[in-house]
Structures are given as structure tokens and as C-alpha cells.
Amino acid sequence: MSLPITVILNQGSGHRDKGETRAAIEAELAAAGRAHEIHVIEDADELSKRVGEILAACGSERHIIAAAGGDGTINAVAAQVLGTEHVFGLIPMGTFNYFARDLGISLEPIEAVRVLCTGVERRAHVATVNDHLFLNNASFGLYRHLLEEREQLKQKLGRYKIVAVFAAVYALWRHRNVYTVQLRVDERVETLRTPMLFFGINALQLEKLELDVAKCTHDGHIAVLALQPMSPWKMLGLALRGVLQGLRDAPNLRCHAASHVEVTVKGRRSTKVAVDGESIECRLPLDVRIQREALPVMVPQKPEPRK
């Protein structure tokens, strides 16, 4: 029996015309003969509340709950689908769309809608930081500042990848804080000084950086990256190396694979963490955990090449 499909479309995601996108989604689902509803969310601050209401309205009937939007929208919907009887689906409309690309889902909305109708169910690894879900990565320090700069520039200049590049360079020069952290990686404990901690579970994103630790994410582990302190010029050089040739064997980058990570920061009781691109306030210590094969998600019968 085909499951009914509920699409949650974020009005503020991406740069496509949302009226046209909704009409195209509606037409594709109708042509497939699938029972469906489309909910358009206009206020991003109301997203989590509205998703909860939509799931409650589904009652005990199992649905495909599909998020149409960028990483923040996909994260917010997936967080509420996790642990229910529903199946998660996604129509990627963001800038990088790593979760969709890693699953072999097309970045063309209509092709992604077809996956909801004809795809197969697969269980994906997810992770949490202080019980906040992430599908791609969570970060503390420099990378979080980079994401905030990127979002501010995108609000002014539009959601394009070149804007993300300018934001990265700008953040490297503006934010030079170095933190003293105690890092417990499974049972190993170490103290280090670092401008950034990065926790990744998206293999494709890590593979793009030519990092061997990407292999661990396939097996259901978290890739933990700690950057060593360095001058802004060296930081810029490392960033350019990552773009042009990857970060394999980079001397300023320490990498670990873990199932559970605990982080304390000297002199702090709380800190901001970027979770799939959205900044949230977290109490310390940070508790980062993998949840293996926890999220049922619709994927293509023949996934697209991961690129």
C-alpha cells in the first residue's frame, strides 16, 4: 500500500519561485495518483511548531513526511520525524544539499518528488549534540562564525555559492579566537587549544575535502576535526588548499573517529553551536552522539552519482 505524502515547503529556502515550485510538486503528486497534502511555511520561526502540528494531524496513519527547503528546513522536519512511525523524505532546495547528494537524490525538485513516489525506504545514520539532531555536521568556533557570516551575506546578496566563498574569507580575518577545550573521544581524554571543532557524519562532504576520516562515517561513526592555532595567512592557505586539492595529511588538522564525544571549554558554561548551519545555544559540556540507522528515509531505487 502506498503511503500518503505530506510535503512541508519552506517559503524562505533557496532562490526558486515558491509558487511555481508548489504547483510543480502538486502536479507531479497528482499525476502519480498519490494522496498528498502540501503545507507552505512562511515564517521560519514557526517552522518547528507547525511541523509538530502537522505530524499530530497525521494521527496513527503512517505518512511520508517530506521537507522541501535547505539544510535548516530538512533538519527541523527530520528531527520531528525521528522516533515516529513516519518515513522522512526530502526535496532539496538549499545551497549545498549534502544530505540529499550523499543519498543520491536529485537536486531537481520534480525528480526528488518522484523519489517520494517510486523510491525505497532506507535507514540513515544521524547524530545529536545535546539532543539536537544533525544530519551533516555540528561545529563550535570558527566554522560557526563562518556560517553566520555566510547567512548574513546571503540575506543581502542572494543564496549563491560565490557568496559562501566571500563569507569564508571574511570570517577567517574577523574571528581569531582560540579556545582551551577538554575533548573526550570515546574513552580517550585530551586537552588542546583550537579555534574550531567540527563533528561530521556526511561522508560526501568529508570526501570532498579528501579526508580519510570520511570512511568512518559509512560505518556509523562521527568524524571529529580539531584545527590547530595558526596565523590568518596560514588559515587562508589551509582554506585554499581545502578548495583546490583537499586536506589529506594537512599538518594543522587533527582527525578522530568516534561514537561519543564530550567537550568542555575552559571558562564557559555554554556556547553557540552550528547545527546543520543553524546556530543554537548549548550548555556545556557538549554531548555528541551517533544514532546508527535511526532515520527511515526515501531514496531512489537507482541513486544518482554522489557528486
Tab-separated table of C-alpha atoms in Angstrom:
chain	number	residue	atom	x	y	z
A	1	MET	CA	0.000	0.000	0.000
A	2	SER	CA	1.332	3.453	-0.980
A	3	LEU	CA	1.809	5.830	1.919
A	4	PRO	CA	0.156	9.257	1.796
A	5	ILE	CA	2.671	12.066	1.247
A	6	THR	CA	2.835	15.276	3.267
A	7	VAL	CA	5.161	17.991	1.918
A	8	ILE	CA	6.353	20.831	4.152
A	9	LEU	CA	7.636	23.669	1.944
A	10	ASN	CA	9.690	26.464	3.495
A	11	GLN	CA	8.793	29.715	1.743
A	12	GLY	CA	12.206	31.220	2.560
A	13	SER	CA	14.532	28.470	1.289
A	14	GLY	CA	16.617	28.718	-1.860
A	15	HIS	CA	16.084	31.181	-4.721
A	16	ARG	CA	13.421	29.368	-6.759
A	17	ASP	CA	9.923	30.811	-7.136
A	18	LYS	CA	7.915	29.048	-4.413
A	19	GLY	CA	4.595	29.451	-6.197
A	20	GLU	CA	5.941	27.650	-9.248
A	21	THR	CA	7.646	25.032	-7.076
A	22	ARG	CA	4.472	24.267	-5.163
A	23	ALA	CA	2.454	23.985	-8.360
A	24	ALA	CA	5.028	21.638	-9.883
A	25	ILE	CA	5.076	19.433	-6.764
A	26	GLU	CA	1.284	19.359	-6.681
A	27	ALA	CA	1.076	18.393	-10.350
A	28	GLU	CA	3.647	15.595	-10.005
A	29	LEU	CA	1.967	14.047	-6.963
A	30	ALA	CA	-1.456	14.290	-8.593
A	31	ALA	CA	-0.143	12.671	-11.785
A	32	ALA	CA	1.255	9.809	-9.698
A	33	GLY	CA	-2.144	9.317	-8.106
A	34	ARG	CA	-0.776	9.712	-4.582
A	35	ALA	CA	-2.803	11.017	-1.665
A	36	HIS	CA	-0.995	14.143	-0.541
A	37	GLU	CA	-1.025	17.482	1.259
A	38	ILE	CA	1.315	20.451	0.822
A	39	HIS	CA	1.897	22.865	3.685
A	40	VAL	CA	3.704	26.155	2.999
A	41	ILE	CA	5.556	27.656	5.970
A	42	GLU	CA	6.090	31.398	5.568
A	43	ASP	CA	7.565	32.202	8.995
A	44	ALA	CA	10.817	30.288	9.675
A	45	ASP	CA	10.432	30.951	13.414
A	46	GLU	CA	7.189	28.959	13.345
A	47	LEU	CA	8.677	26.004	11.457
A	48	SER	CA	9.177	23.564	14.337
A	49	LYS	CA	5.798	24.386	15.862
A	50	ARG	CA	3.994	23.939	12.555
A	51	VAL	CA	5.767	20.661	11.812
A	52	GLY	CA	4.642	19.344	15.191
A	53	GLU	CA	1.048	20.318	14.438
A	54	ILE	CA	1.210	18.689	11.007
A	55	LEU	CA	2.550	15.429	12.431
A	56	ALA	CA	-0.120	15.439	15.128
A	57	ALA	CA	-2.787	15.804	12.427
A	58	CYS	CA	-1.484	12.636	10.740
A	59	GLY	CA	-2.706	10.641	13.714
A	60	SER	CA	-1.733	6.971	13.788
A	61	GLU	CA	-1.549	6.652	9.977
A	62	ARG	CA	1.972	6.275	8.623
A	63	HIS	CA	2.998	9.034	6.172
A	64	ILE	CA	5.964	10.089	4.107
A	65	ILE	CA	6.820	13.464	5.628
A	66	ALA	CA	8.871	15.394	3.072
A	67	ALA	CA	10.848	18.582	3.755
A	68	ALA	CA	11.199	20.978	0.813
A	69	GLY	CA	13.905	23.503	1.625
A	70	GLY	CA	17.507	23.985	2.681
A	71	ASP	CA	19.530	22.269	5.391
A	72	GLY	CA	17.737	24.087	8.218
A	73	THR	CA	14.302	23.036	6.982
A	74	ILE	CA	15.408	19.459	6.335
A	75	ASN	CA	16.939	19.262	9.820
A	76	ALA	CA	13.851	20.692	11.554
A	77	VAL	CA	11.472	18.264	9.851
A	78	ALA	CA	13.757	15.234	10.243
A	79	ALA	CA	14.167	15.982	13.964
A	80	GLN	CA	10.437	15.550	14.493
A	81	VAL	CA	10.067	12.550	12.184
A	82	LEU	CA	12.876	10.760	14.053
A	83	GLY	CA	11.452	8.290	16.532
A	84	THR	CA	7.977	8.212	14.953
A	85	GLU	CA	6.432	5.650	12.602
A	86	HIS	CA	6.670	8.048	9.661
A	87	VAL	CA	9.209	7.968	6.803
A	88	PHE	CA	11.284	11.043	6.029
A	89	GLY	CA	11.553	12.454	2.502
A	90	LEU	CA	13.337	15.478	1.115
A	91	ILE	CA	13.108	17.888	-1.784
A	92	PRO	CA	16.460	19.731	-1.592
A	93	MET	CA	16.335	23.471	-2.253
A	94	GLY	CA	19.389	24.770	-0.386
A	95	THR	CA	22.904	25.821	-1.389
A	96	PHE	CA	24.968	22.672	-0.815
A	97	ASN	CA	22.381	19.923	-0.127
A	98	TYR	CA	24.951	17.434	1.166
A	99	PHE	CA	22.422	15.101	2.813
A	100	ALA	CA	20.429	14.709	-0.417
A	101	ARG	CA	23.551	14.345	-2.569
A	102	ASP	CA	25.021	11.701	-0.253
A	103	LEU	CA	21.798	9.687	-0.610
A	104	GLY	CA	21.820	10.016	-4.406
A	105	ILE	CA	18.703	12.229	-4.514
A	106	SER	CA	18.392	14.637	-7.441
A	107	LEU	CA	18.689	18.371	-6.773
A	108	GLU	CA	15.886	18.982	-9.275
A	109	PRO	CA	12.657	19.292	-7.249
A	110	ILE	CA	10.494	17.262	-9.635
A	111	GLU	CA	12.991	14.393	-9.718
A	112	ALA	CA	13.117	14.485	-5.927
A	113	VAL	CA	9.297	14.350	-5.778
A	114	ARG	CA	9.393	11.243	-7.971
A	115	VAL	CA	11.630	9.597	-5.386
A	116	LEU	CA	8.845	10.090	-2.836
A	117	CYS	CA	6.518	8.156	-5.145
A	118	THR	CA	8.787	5.447	-6.548
A	119	GLY	CA	11.755	5.211	-4.183
A	120	VAL	CA	12.651	2.720	-1.479
A	121	GLU	CA	12.969	3.127	2.271
A	122	ARG	CA	16.468	3.153	3.744
A	123	ARG	CA	17.678	3.834	7.275
A	124	ALA	CA	20.255	6.620	7.606
A	125	HIS	CA	22.753	7.413	10.369
A	126	VAL	CA	22.103	10.640	12.289
A	127	ALA	CA	23.803	12.304	15.253
A	128	THR	CA	22.933	14.659	18.086
A	129	VAL	CA	24.672	17.383	20.051
A	130	ASN	CA	22.966	17.868	23.424
A	131	ASP	CA	19.935	16.091	21.900
A	132	HIS	CA	19.778	18.471	18.892
A	133	LEU	CA	19.735	16.444	15.680
A	134	PHE	CA	22.252	16.930	12.880
A	135	LEU	CA	22.348	15.190	9.507
A	136	ASN	CA	25.550	16.745	8.142
A	137	ASN	CA	27.650	18.432	10.805
A	138	ALA	CA	27.836	20.385	14.025
A	139	SER	CA	30.610	22.832	14.862
A	140	PHE	CA	31.974	25.102	17.552
A	141	GLY	CA	34.229	28.116	16.978
A	142	LEU	CA	35.483	29.425	13.639
A	143	TYR	CA	33.278	27.329	11.342
A	144	ARG	CA	30.164	28.500	13.187
A	145	HIS	CA	31.217	32.121	12.685
A	146	LEU	CA	31.808	31.381	9.005
A	147	LEU	CA	28.246	30.061	8.661
A	148	GLU	CA	26.813	33.116	10.393
A	149	GLU	CA	28.757	35.454	8.098
A	150	ARG	CA	27.554	33.422	5.102
A	151	GLU	CA	23.923	33.680	6.163
A	152	GLN	CA	24.150	37.443	6.692
A	153	LEU	CA	25.709	37.958	3.249
A	154	LYS	CA	23.149	35.678	1.619
A	155	GLN	CA	20.362	37.796	3.076
A	156	LYS	CA	21.884	40.791	1.277
A	157	LEU	CA	23.350	39.256	-1.900
A	158	GLY	CA	21.362	36.087	-2.517
A	159	ARG	CA	21.855	32.354	-1.950
A	160	TYR	CA	24.725	31.613	-4.285
A	161	LYS	CA	27.908	29.569	-3.750
A	162	ILE	CA	30.188	32.512	-4.597
A	163	VAL	CA	28.660	34.357	-1.625
A	164	ALA	CA	29.685	31.441	0.595
A	165	VAL	CA	33.288	31.786	-0.635
A	166	PHE	CA	33.428	35.504	0.196
A	167	ALA	CA	31.875	34.820	3.606
A	168	ALA	CA	34.543	32.211	4.367
A	169	VAL	CA	37.418	34.590	3.611
A	170	TYR	CA	35.753	37.382	5.612
A	171	ALA	CA	35.239	35.106	8.626
A	172	LEU	CA	38.868	33.943	8.577
A	173	TRP	CA	40.048	37.530	9.041
A	174	ARG	CA	37.444	38.610	11.575
A	175	HIS	CA	37.362	35.700	14.015
A	176	ARG	CA	40.663	34.682	15.605
A	177	ASN	CA	39.590	33.279	18.982
A	178	VAL	CA	41.423	30.222	20.297
A	179	TYR	CA	39.710	28.059	22.925
A	180	THR	CA	41.115	25.681	25.521
A	181	VAL	CA	38.975	22.560	25.373
A	182	GLN	CA	38.955	19.166	27.020
A	183	LEU	CA	37.942	16.553	24.497
A	184	ARG	CA	36.746	13.085	25.476
A	185	VAL	CA	36.655	10.921	22.335
A	186	ASP	CA	35.006	7.672	23.433
A	187	GLU	CA	37.368	6.726	26.296
A	188	ARG	CA	40.344	8.930	25.317
A	189	VAL	CA	40.744	12.319	27.006
A	190	GLU	CA	42.970	15.186	25.846
A	191	THR	CA	43.261	18.933	26.368
A	192	LEU	CA	44.016	21.143	23.377
A	193	ARG	CA	43.865	24.703	22.130
A	194	THR	CA	41.870	25.171	18.974
A	195	PRO	CA	39.923	27.819	17.037
A	196	MET	CA	37.436	25.203	15.832
A	197	LEU	CA	35.908	21.797	16.481
A	198	PHE	CA	33.917	20.126	13.709
A	199	PHE	CA	31.768	16.998	14.012
A	200	GLY	CA	30.752	15.465	10.682
A	201	ILE	CA	28.675	12.457	9.677
A	202	ASN	CA	28.194	13.256	5.995
A	203	ALA	CA	30.659	11.125	4.039
A	204	LEU	CA	30.333	13.150	0.828
A	205	GLN	CA	31.209	16.454	2.495
A	206	LEU	CA	34.331	14.916	4.048
A	207	GLU	CA	35.287	13.148	0.826
A	208	LYS	CA	35.200	16.499	-0.982
A	209	LEU	CA	37.957	17.601	1.409
A	210	GLU	CA	39.957	14.417	0.656
A	211	LEU	CA	39.848	13.378	4.317
A	212	ASP	CA	40.465	9.707	5.124
A	213	VAL	CA	38.233	10.043	8.170
A	214	ALA	CA	35.271	10.144	5.740
A	215	LYS	CA	35.441	6.350	5.670
A	216	CYS	CA	34.403	6.123	9.312
A	217	THR	CA	31.054	7.785	8.666
A	218	HIS	CA	29.955	4.901	6.420
A	219	ASP	CA	30.369	2.609	9.434
A	220	GLY	CA	28.303	4.832	11.699
A	221	HIS	CA	30.968	6.949	13.403
A	222	ILE	CA	31.411	10.687	13.857
A	223	ALA	CA	34.405	12.363	12.217
A	224	VAL	CA	35.935	14.774	14.742
A	225	LEU	CA	38.159	17.538	13.313
A	226	ALA	CA	40.210	19.887	15.500
A	227	LEU	CA	42.110	22.772	13.921
A	228	GLN	CA	45.405	23.844	15.463
A	229	PRO	CA	46.006	27.567	16.144
A	230	MET	CA	47.680	29.427	13.273
A	231	SER	CA	48.042	32.881	11.737
A	232	PRO	CA	45.292	34.294	9.486
A	233	TRP	CA	47.573	33.866	6.457
A	234	LYS	CA	48.189	30.200	7.235
A	235	MET	CA	44.462	29.756	7.884
A	236	LEU	CA	43.664	31.257	4.489
A	237	GLY	CA	46.241	28.988	2.882
A	238	LEU	CA	44.683	25.949	4.525
A	239	ALA	CA	41.229	27.019	3.319
A	240	LEU	CA	42.515	27.445	-0.253
A	241	ARG	CA	44.233	24.073	-0.070
A	242	GLY	CA	40.918	22.515	1.011
A	243	VAL	CA	39.155	24.028	-2.006
A	244	LEU	CA	41.850	23.241	-4.568
A	245	GLN	CA	43.341	19.924	-3.520
A	246	GLY	CA	41.719	18.717	-0.295
A	247	LEU	CA	43.015	18.436	3.260
A	248	ARG	CA	44.561	14.969	3.203
A	249	ASP	CA	47.640	14.953	5.508
A	250	ALA	CA	47.168	18.642	6.397
A	251	PRO	CA	49.625	19.222	9.314
A	252	ASN	CA	47.347	21.688	11.127
A	253	LEU	CA	44.311	19.394	11.280
A	254	ARG	CA	43.754	16.583	13.787
A	255	CYS	CA	41.144	13.958	12.967
A	256	HIS	CA	39.430	11.287	15.075
A	257	ALA	CA	36.595	8.810	14.604
A	258	ALA	CA	34.171	8.343	17.497
A	259	SER	CA	30.764	7.120	18.608
A	260	HIS	CA	30.551	9.563	21.510
A	261	VAL	CA	32.332	12.869	22.135
A	262	GLU	CA	32.182	15.126	25.170
A	263	VAL	CA	33.548	18.682	25.065
A	264	THR	CA	34.182	21.171	27.861
A	265	VAL	CA	35.514	24.680	27.214
A	266	LYS	CA	37.628	26.447	29.797
A	267	GLY	CA	35.876	29.435	31.357
A	268	ARG	CA	32.480	28.755	29.775
A	269	ARG	CA	29.181	27.286	30.900
A	270	SER	CA	27.522	27.464	27.499
A	271	THR	CA	28.397	28.156	23.881
A	272	LYS	CA	26.822	28.587	20.478
A	273	VAL	CA	26.996	25.599	18.154
A	274	ALA	CA	26.157	25.495	14.451
A	275	VAL	CA	23.902	22.500	13.783
A	276	ASP	CA	23.405	21.879	10.052
A	277	GLY	CA	24.024	25.585	9.518
A	278	GLU	CA	21.705	26.915	12.243
A	279	SER	CA	23.214	28.439	15.413
A	280	ILE	CA	21.833	27.261	18.745
A	281	GLU	CA	22.869	27.917	22.345
A	282	CYS	CA	24.103	24.773	24.133
A	283	ARG	CA	25.064	24.212	27.753
A	284	LEU	CA	28.470	22.704	28.364
A	285	PRO	CA	29.680	20.031	28.293
A	286	LEU	CA	28.674	19.313	24.719
A	287	ASP	CA	27.496	15.732	24.339
A	288	VAL	CA	27.822	14.480	20.748
A	289	ARG	CA	26.464	11.016	19.902
A	290	ILE	CA	25.830	8.893	16.815
A	291	GLN	CA	22.475	7.166	16.250
A	292	ARG	CA	23.064	4.411	13.744
A	293	GLU	CA	20.401	3.673	11.113
A	294	ALA	CA	17.895	5.695	13.127
A	295	LEU	CA	16.067	7.690	10.429
A	296	PRO	CA	13.913	5.951	7.790
A	297	VAL	CA	14.224	7.971	4.573
A	298	MET	CA	13.015	7.609	0.983
A	299	VAL	CA	15.870	7.202	-1.523
A	300	PRO	CA	15.930	6.445	-5.267
A	301	GLN	CA	15.831	2.840	-6.433
A	302	LYS	CA	18.814	3.815	-8.590
A	303	PRO	CA	20.640	6.598	-6.706
A	304	GLU	CA	22.283	9.363	-8.713
A	305	PRO	CA	26.115	9.503	-8.649
A	306	ARG	CA	27.327	11.149	-5.444
A	307	LYS	CA	28.936	14.425	-6.504
